[in-house]
Coordinates of C-alpha atoms in Angstrom, one line a residue:
M1 CA 0.0 0.0 0.0
A2 CA 1.2 3.5 -0.7
H3 CA -0.4 5.0 2.4
K4 CA 1.7 4.1 5.4
A5 CA 0.4 4.7 8.9
S6 CA 2.5 6.9 11.2
P7 CA 1.7 6.8 15.0
R8 CA -0.4 10.0 14.7
K9 CA -2.1 9.9 11.3
S10 CA -2.2 8.0 8.1
S11 CA -0.4 9.7 5.3
W12 CA 0.5 8.8 1.8
K13 CA 4.0 8.6 0.5
I14 CA 5.7 6.8 -2.3
G15 CA 7.8 4.0 -0.8
E16 CA 11.1 2.7 -2.1
E17 CA 9.4 -0.6 -2.9
Y18 CA 7.7 1.1 -5.9
H19 CA 11.0 1.8 -7.7
I20 CA 9.9 5.4 -8.6
D21 CA 12.8 7.8 -8.7
E22 CA 12.5 11.4 -7.5
D23 CA 14.0 12.8 -10.8
V24 CA 13.2 10.3 -13.5
G25 CA 9.9 8.8 -12.2
F26 CA 9.2 5.3 -13.6
A27 CA 12.5 5.3 -15.6
L28 CA 15.5 3.4 -14.2
S29 CA 17.9 6.0 -12.7
N30 CA 21.4 5.8 -14.1
P31 CA 21.2 2.5 -15.9
L32 CA 24.3 0.3 -16.1
E33 CA 26.0 0.1 -19.5
E34 CA 28.2 -3.0 -19.2
L35 CA 27.9 -6.5 -17.8
P36 CA 30.8 -8.5 -16.4
H37 CA 32.3 -11.6 -18.2
P38 CA 30.8 -13.9 -19.6
Y39 CA 27.7 -11.7 -20.1
D40 CA 29.7 -9.2 -22.1
A41 CA 29.2 -11.5 -25.1
W42 CA 25.5 -10.5 -25.0
I43 CA 26.5 -6.8 -24.9
S44 CA 28.9 -7.2 -27.8
I45 CA 26.1 -8.5 -30.1
A46 CA 23.6 -5.9 -28.9
K47 CA 26.1 -3.1 -29.6
N48 CA 26.7 -4.3 -33.1
L49 CA 23.2 -5.3 -34.0
A50 CA 22.7 -3.1 -37.0
A51 CA 26.0 -4.1 -38.7
L52 CA 25.4 -7.8 -38.0
I53 CA 22.0 -7.7 -39.5
Q54 CA 23.2 -5.7 -42.5
N55 CA 26.0 -8.2 -43.1
G56 CA 23.7 -11.2 -42.7
E57 CA 25.7 -12.5 -39.7
L58 CA 23.3 -11.8 -36.8
R59 CA 21.6 -15.2 -36.5
A60 CA 24.9 -17.2 -36.9
E61 CA 26.5 -15.0 -34.2
V62 CA 23.6 -15.5 -31.8
E63 CA 23.7 -19.3 -32.4
K64 CA 27.4 -19.4 -31.4
L65 CA 26.7 -17.9 -28.0
P66 CA 27.2 -20.3 -25.0
M67 CA 24.3 -21.1 -22.7
L68 CA 24.8 -18.9 -19.7
S69 CA 23.4 -19.2 -16.2
I70 CA 21.8 -16.0 -14.8
D71 CA 22.9 -16.8 -11.3
D72 CA 25.8 -14.4 -11.3
L73 CA 23.7 -11.5 -12.5
E74 CA 23.5 -9.7 -9.2
G75 CA 21.5 -6.5 -8.5
H76 CA 18.4 -5.1 -10.1
K77 CA 20.3 -2.8 -12.5
S78 CA 22.4 -5.7 -13.9
Q79 CA 19.3 -7.8 -14.4
R80 CA 17.5 -4.9 -16.1
L81 CA 20.4 -4.4 -18.4
A82 CA 20.6 -8.1 -19.3
H83 CA 16.8 -8.1 -19.9
L84 CA 17.2 -5.1 -22.3
V85 CA 20.1 -6.8 -24.1
L86 CA 18.4 -10.2 -24.5
G87 CA 15.3 -8.3 -25.7
Y88 CA 17.2 -6.6 -28.4
I89 CA 18.9 -9.8 -29.4
T90 CA 15.6 -11.7 -29.5
M91 CA 13.9 -9.0 -31.7
A92 CA 16.8 -9.0 -34.1
Y93 CA 16.9 -12.8 -34.3
V94 CA 13.2 -13.1 -35.0
W95 CA 12.8 -10.3 -37.5
N96 CA 16.4 -10.2 -38.9
R97 CA 16.3 -7.8 -41.9
G98 CA 12.6 -7.1 -41.5
D99 CA 11.9 -8.4 -45.0
G100 CA 9.6 -11.3 -44.1
D101 CA 12.4 -13.7 -43.2
V102 CA 10.9 -14.5 -39.8
C103 CA 12.3 -17.1 -37.4
K104 CA 9.7 -19.0 -35.4
V105 CA 12.0 -20.5 -32.9
L106 CA 14.3 -18.7 -30.4
P107 CA 17.3 -21.0 -29.7
S108 CA 17.7 -22.3 -26.2
N109 CA 21.1 -20.6 -25.6
I110 CA 19.1 -17.3 -25.6
A111 CA 15.6 -18.5 -24.7
V112 CA 16.6 -20.3 -21.4
P113 CA 18.5 -17.5 -19.7
Y114 CA 16.0 -14.9 -21.1
C115 CA 13.0 -16.7 -19.7
K116 CA 14.7 -17.4 -16.3
L117 CA 15.7 -13.7 -16.0
S118 CA 12.2 -12.6 -17.1
E119 CA 10.7 -14.7 -14.4
K120 CA 13.0 -13.2 -11.8
L121 CA 12.1 -9.7 -12.8
G122 CA 8.4 -10.4 -13.3
L123 CA 8.6 -9.3 -16.9
P124 CA 7.6 -11.2 -20.1
P125 CA 10.4 -12.5 -22.3
I126 CA 10.1 -9.9 -25.0
L127 CA 11.4 -6.4 -25.4
V128 CA 9.1 -4.2 -23.4
Y129 CA 8.8 -0.4 -22.9
A130 CA 10.5 -0.8 -19.5
D131 CA 13.5 -2.1 -21.4
C132 CA 13.9 0.0 -24.6
V133 CA 12.7 3.3 -23.1
L134 CA 13.0 3.2 -19.3
A135 CA 16.4 1.4 -19.0
N136 CA 18.1 2.2 -22.3
W137 CA 19.7 5.6 -21.7
K138 CA 22.8 7.4 -20.5
K139 CA 24.0 11.0 -20.1
K140 CA 27.0 12.0 -22.3
D141 CA 28.2 14.4 -19.6
P142 CA 27.2 12.9 -16.2
H143 CA 27.1 16.3 -14.7
G144 CA 25.1 17.9 -17.6
P145 CA 21.3 18.3 -17.9
M146 CA 18.7 15.7 -18.9
T147 CA 18.2 17.0 -22.4
Y148 CA 18.2 15.3 -25.8
E149 CA 21.5 16.9 -26.7
N150 CA 23.2 15.5 -23.6
M151 CA 21.7 12.0 -23.8
D152 CA 22.0 8.9 -25.8
I153 CA 20.6 5.4 -25.9
L154 CA 22.7 2.3 -25.1
F155 CA 21.6 0.1 -28.0
S156 CA 20.1 0.8 -31.5
F157 CA 18.1 -1.2 -34.1
P158 CA 18.7 -0.6 -37.8
G159 CA 17.4 2.7 -39.1
G160 CA 20.1 5.1 -38.1
D161 CA 19.1 7.6 -35.4
C162 CA 15.5 6.6 -35.5
S163 CA 15.8 4.3 -32.4
K164 CA 17.6 7.1 -30.5
G165 CA 14.9 9.7 -31.4
F166 CA 11.9 7.5 -30.6
F167 CA 13.2 6.0 -27.4
L168 CA 14.8 9.2 -26.0
V169 CA 11.8 11.5 -26.7
S170 CA 9.5 8.8 -25.1
L171 CA 11.9 8.9 -22.1
L172 CA 11.9 12.7 -21.9
V173 CA 8.1 12.7 -21.8
E174 CA 8.3 10.2 -18.9
I175 CA 10.8 12.5 -17.1
A176 CA 8.7 15.6 -17.6
A177 CA 5.7 13.7 -16.1
A178 CA 7.9 12.5 -13.2
S179 CA 7.5 15.9 -11.5
A180 CA 3.8 15.2 -11.4
I181 CA 4.3 11.8 -9.7
K182 CA 6.0 13.6 -6.8
V183 CA 2.7 15.6 -6.2
I184 CA 0.6 12.4 -5.9
P185 CA 1.1 12.0 -2.1
T186 CA 0.2 15.7 -1.5
T187 CA -2.9 15.2 -3.7
L188 CA -4.1 12.1 -1.9
N189 CA -3.3 13.5 1.6
A190 CA -5.3 16.6 0.7
V191 CA -8.3 14.5 -0.1
Q192 CA -7.9 12.3 2.9
H193 CA -7.7 15.4 5.2
Q194 CA -10.2 17.4 3.2
E195 CA -7.7 20.3 2.5
Q196 CA -9.3 21.9 -0.5
D197 CA -6.6 24.6 -1.0
T198 CA -3.8 22.1 -0.9
L199 CA -5.6 19.9 -3.4
Q200 CA -6.2 22.9 -5.7
K201 CA -2.5 23.7 -5.8
A202 CA -1.5 20.0 -6.3
L203 CA -3.9 19.7 -9.3
L204 CA -2.4 22.9 -10.8
D205 CA 1.1 21.5 -10.4
I206 CA 0.1 18.2 -12.1
T207 CA -1.6 20.0 -14.9
S208 CA 1.5 22.1 -15.4
C209 CA 3.7 19.0 -15.6
L210 CA 1.4 17.3 -18.1
H211 CA 1.6 20.4 -20.3
E212 CA 5.4 20.2 -20.0
A213 CA 5.2 16.5 -21.1
L214 CA 3.2 17.5 -24.1
E215 CA 5.7 20.2 -25.1
V216 CA 8.5 17.6 -24.9
F217 CA 6.5 15.2 -27.0
H218 CA 6.7 17.7 -29.9
Q219 CA 10.4 16.9 -30.2
I220 CA 9.5 13.7 -32.0
H221 CA 9.1 15.5 -35.3
E222 CA 12.6 16.8 -35.1
Y223 CA 14.3 13.5 -34.3
V224 CA 12.1 10.7 -35.8
D225 CA 11.6 10.2 -39.5
P226 CA 8.2 8.7 -40.3
D227 CA 9.4 6.6 -43.2
L228 CA 12.3 5.0 -41.1
F229 CA 10.0 4.5 -38.2
F230 CA 7.2 2.8 -40.1
N231 CA 9.4 0.7 -42.5
V232 CA 12.3 -0.1 -40.2
L233 CA 12.1 0.5 -36.4
R234 CA 8.4 -0.5 -36.1
I235 CA 9.2 -4.0 -37.4
Y236 CA 11.8 -4.6 -34.6
L237 CA 9.3 -3.5 -31.9
S238 CA 6.6 -5.8 -33.2
G239 CA 5.5 -8.7 -31.0
W240 CA 4.1 -12.1 -31.6
K241 CA 0.6 -11.7 -30.4
G242 CA -2.1 -10.7 -32.9
N243 CA 0.7 -10.7 -35.6
P244 CA -0.1 -12.7 -38.8
Q245 CA 3.6 -13.2 -39.4
L246 CA 3.8 -15.3 -36.3
P247 CA 0.2 -16.5 -35.9
E248 CA 1.0 -19.1 -33.3
G249 CA 3.6 -17.0 -31.5
L250 CA 7.3 -17.7 -30.9
L251 CA 8.7 -21.1 -29.6
Y252 CA 11.2 -20.5 -26.8
E253 CA 13.4 -23.6 -27.3
G254 CA 14.2 -25.5 -24.1
V255 CA 11.6 -23.6 -22.1
W256 CA 8.2 -24.4 -23.4
D257 CA 7.0 -27.2 -25.8
T258 CA 4.5 -24.9 -27.5
P259 CA 4.9 -21.3 -29.0
K260 CA 4.0 -18.4 -26.7
K261 CA 2.3 -15.1 -27.7
F262 CA 3.6 -11.8 -26.3
A263 CA 2.7 -8.2 -27.4
G264 CA 5.4 -5.9 -28.7
G265 CA 6.6 -2.8 -26.8
S266 CA 4.1 0.1 -26.9
A267 CA 3.3 3.3 -25.1
A268 CA 0.4 1.5 -23.5
Q269 CA 3.0 -0.2 -21.4
S270 CA 4.0 3.1 -19.8
S271 CA 2.8 3.5 -16.3
I272 CA 2.5 7.3 -16.6
F273 CA -0.8 7.6 -18.3
Q274 CA -2.4 4.8 -16.4
C275 CA -1.2 6.3 -13.2
F276 CA -2.9 9.7 -13.9
D277 CA -6.1 7.9 -15.1
V278 CA -6.3 6.2 -11.7
L279 CA -5.5 9.4 -9.8
L280 CA -8.1 11.5 -11.6
G281 CA -10.7 8.8 -11.5
I282 CA -10.7 8.4 -15.3
E283 CA -12.3 4.9 -15.6
Q284 CA -11.1 3.4 -18.8
S285 CA -13.1 0.3 -17.8
A286 CA -16.2 2.4 -18.5
G287 CA -15.1 2.8 -22.1
E288 CA -14.9 0.3 -24.9
T289 CA -14.4 -3.2 -23.6
S290 CA -11.5 -4.1 -25.9
A291 CA -9.6 -0.9 -25.1
A292 CA -10.1 -1.4 -21.3
A293 CA -9.0 -5.0 -21.6
F294 CA -5.9 -4.1 -23.6
L295 CA -4.8 -1.4 -21.0
Q296 CA -5.3 -3.9 -18.2
E297 CA -3.4 -6.6 -20.1
M298 CA -0.5 -4.1 -20.7
R299 CA 0.1 -3.9 -17.0
I300 CA 1.7 -7.3 -17.0
Y301 CA 4.3 -5.8 -19.3
M302 CA 5.2 -3.3 -16.6
P303 CA 7.8 -3.9 -13.8
P304 CA 5.9 -5.5 -10.8
A305 CA 6.8 -2.6 -8.6
H306 CA 5.0 -0.2 -10.9
Q307 CA 2.0 -2.5 -11.2
N308 CA 1.9 -2.5 -7.4
F309 CA 2.0 1.3 -7.4
L310 CA -1.1 1.4 -9.7
H311 CA -2.9 -1.0 -7.4
S312 CA -2.1 1.1 -4.4
L313 CA -3.5 4.2 -6.1
E314 CA -6.7 2.3 -6.9
S315 CA -7.2 1.6 -3.3
G316 CA -6.7 5.2 -2.3
P317 CA -9.2 8.0 -1.7
S318 CA -11.0 9.4 -4.8
V319 CA -9.9 12.8 -6.0
R320 CA -12.8 13.0 -8.4
E321 CA -15.5 12.2 -5.8
F322 CA -14.0 14.7 -3.4
V323 CA -14.1 17.5 -6.1
R324 CA -17.6 16.5 -7.0
S325 CA -18.8 16.5 -3.4
R326 CA -17.4 19.9 -2.7
G327 CA -19.4 21.6 -5.4
D328 CA -16.8 24.4 -5.7
A329 CA -16.7 25.9 -9.2
R330 CA -13.0 26.9 -8.9
L331 CA -11.9 23.5 -7.7
Q332 CA -14.0 21.7 -10.3
E333 CA -12.4 23.9 -13.1
T334 CA -8.9 23.1 -11.8
Y335 CA -9.8 19.4 -11.8
N336 CA -11.2 19.6 -15.3
D337 CA -8.1 21.4 -16.6
C338 CA -6.1 18.5 -15.3
V339 CA -8.3 16.0 -17.2
K340 CA -8.1 18.2 -20.3
A341 CA -4.3 18.0 -20.1
M342 CA -4.6 14.2 -20.3
V343 CA -7.1 14.6 -23.3
S344 CA -4.5 16.9 -25.0
L345 CA -1.7 14.3 -24.6
R346 CA -4.0 11.6 -26.1
S347 CA -5.1 13.8 -29.0
Y348 CA -1.5 14.5 -29.7
H349 CA -0.7 10.8 -29.6
L350 CA -3.4 10.3 -32.2
Q351 CA -1.8 12.9 -34.5
I352 CA 1.6 11.2 -34.1
V353 CA 0.1 7.8 -35.0
T354 CA -1.5 9.3 -38.0
K355 CA 1.8 10.8 -39.2
Y356 CA 4.1 7.8 -38.3
I357 CA 1.8 4.8 -39.0
V358 CA -1.5 5.5 -40.8
I359 CA -0.1 7.7 -43.6
P360 CA 3.1 5.6 -44.3
A361 CA 0.9 2.5 -44.3
H362 CA -1.4 4.0 -46.8
Q363 CA 1.5 5.1 -49.0
K364 CA 3.0 1.6 -48.8
S365 CA -0.2 -0.2 -49.8
K366 CA -0.7 2.2 -52.7
K367 CA 2.9 1.6 -53.9
N368 CA 2.8 -2.2 -53.6
Q369 CA -0.6 -3.9 -53.5
T370 CA 1.0 -7.3 -53.2
A371 CA 3.2 -6.3 -50.2
E372 CA 4.4 -9.2 -48.1
E373 CA 3.0 -7.5 -45.0
P374 CA -0.7 -8.3 -44.7
P375 CA -2.9 -5.2 -45.1
D376 CA -4.5 -5.7 -41.7
L377 CA -1.1 -4.9 -40.1
E378 CA -1.0 -1.4 -41.5
N379 CA -3.0 0.2 -38.7
K380 CA -1.8 -2.1 -36.0
G381 CA 0.4 -0.9 -33.2
T382 CA 3.4 -2.8 -32.1
G383 CA 1.3 -4.1 -29.2
G384 CA -1.0 -5.7 -31.8
T385 CA -4.0 -3.4 -31.4
D386 CA -6.1 -1.6 -34.0
L387 CA -4.4 1.7 -33.0
M388 CA -6.7 4.5 -34.2
K389 CA -9.8 2.8 -32.8
F390 CA -8.0 2.1 -29.5
L391 CA -6.6 5.6 -29.0
K392 CA -9.9 7.3 -30.0
S393 CA -11.7 5.1 -27.4
V394 CA -9.2 5.9 -24.7
R395 CA -9.4 9.7 -25.5
G396 CA -13.2 9.5 -25.5
T397 CA -13.3 7.9 -22.1
T398 CA -10.9 10.5 -20.8
E399 CA -13.2 13.3 -22.0
K400 CA -16.2 11.7 -20.3
A401 CA -14.4 12.2 -17.0
L402 CA -14.8 16.0 -17.2
L403 CA -17.2 17.1 -14.4
K404 CA -20.3 19.0 -15.5
E405 CA -21.2 22.2 -13.8
G406 CA -24.1 22.3 -11.3

């Protein structure tokens, strides 16, 4: 539970067990960049992924790797780095050049350690958002600011700087929203102790942070090329659930006897938006059933500590009901502004999806009617959803949370 009782009164705070950092929020603070021998062999392949794929050597190099025990991977940060690296190797092995040459079996020398490590971390054995965005970054100058110019990613897929642009802008949105996470305890304590002025200020602070996150989101146009994203990077982020190219899923050799289906990494796996939905009482479960079910399913792709944080928020006092019960026009307007900031973020996400997925998909199908990629994939997200329908449903449910006057 996020609310811990002190001797005098019960107050909310964000405990260490939730793995939420003061400065970077749900992101992993200062991720490790290297692993000790013998795990450095994994790092070596992940660092040279694009060249190995281009030269047609990737799969052969992966198959040469020895089977390693994960027992000597000590500490959360080492384990997160290993999960990131094995995720990259897995995506590269399965999709290779991204030209339809798909591998349906992940060899046991990768599958066994990857699945054991995934079980230890409580994450699925596929590249998730918590890997490629939250644990895939470093500062160029350790004493410098957290800005795009002073940051880099640890590993890239083919497509030049497209990986860097997409993952870093996503991370910077997370970091901008991290300031709002810090205000959550104040918000819930204000509701619990019926301190209207404190709640008013807390909601203003959260709205301001969400506006800042939206501003940061705009950087995607500067750093991510739509053609490279759609035709290259998106392929490597695709999963094997709801994907016609791997209809039965992926066989993890030496682990399971039958193929398994896992969704690819997507923004729906970010805890940020779900966190503020819960805080503001935006009930996605009241929206379209498939969208609500998908968001709920995406929680299993989040680190367990972050899932637990969302659960703790759900059991907390209701900000929305408190605002409604007060009947104060100013407080209601402040609450609505906060919800509108969430609507704005989701509207902008729709614009991004149109530019980076829908339009390139339309251009591709016009160019090549007999494209190898089935047409029903064109509007699918990497998580396997019908993207536009899903995002419109989620935005609609968010708008419905606005409180009416009177």
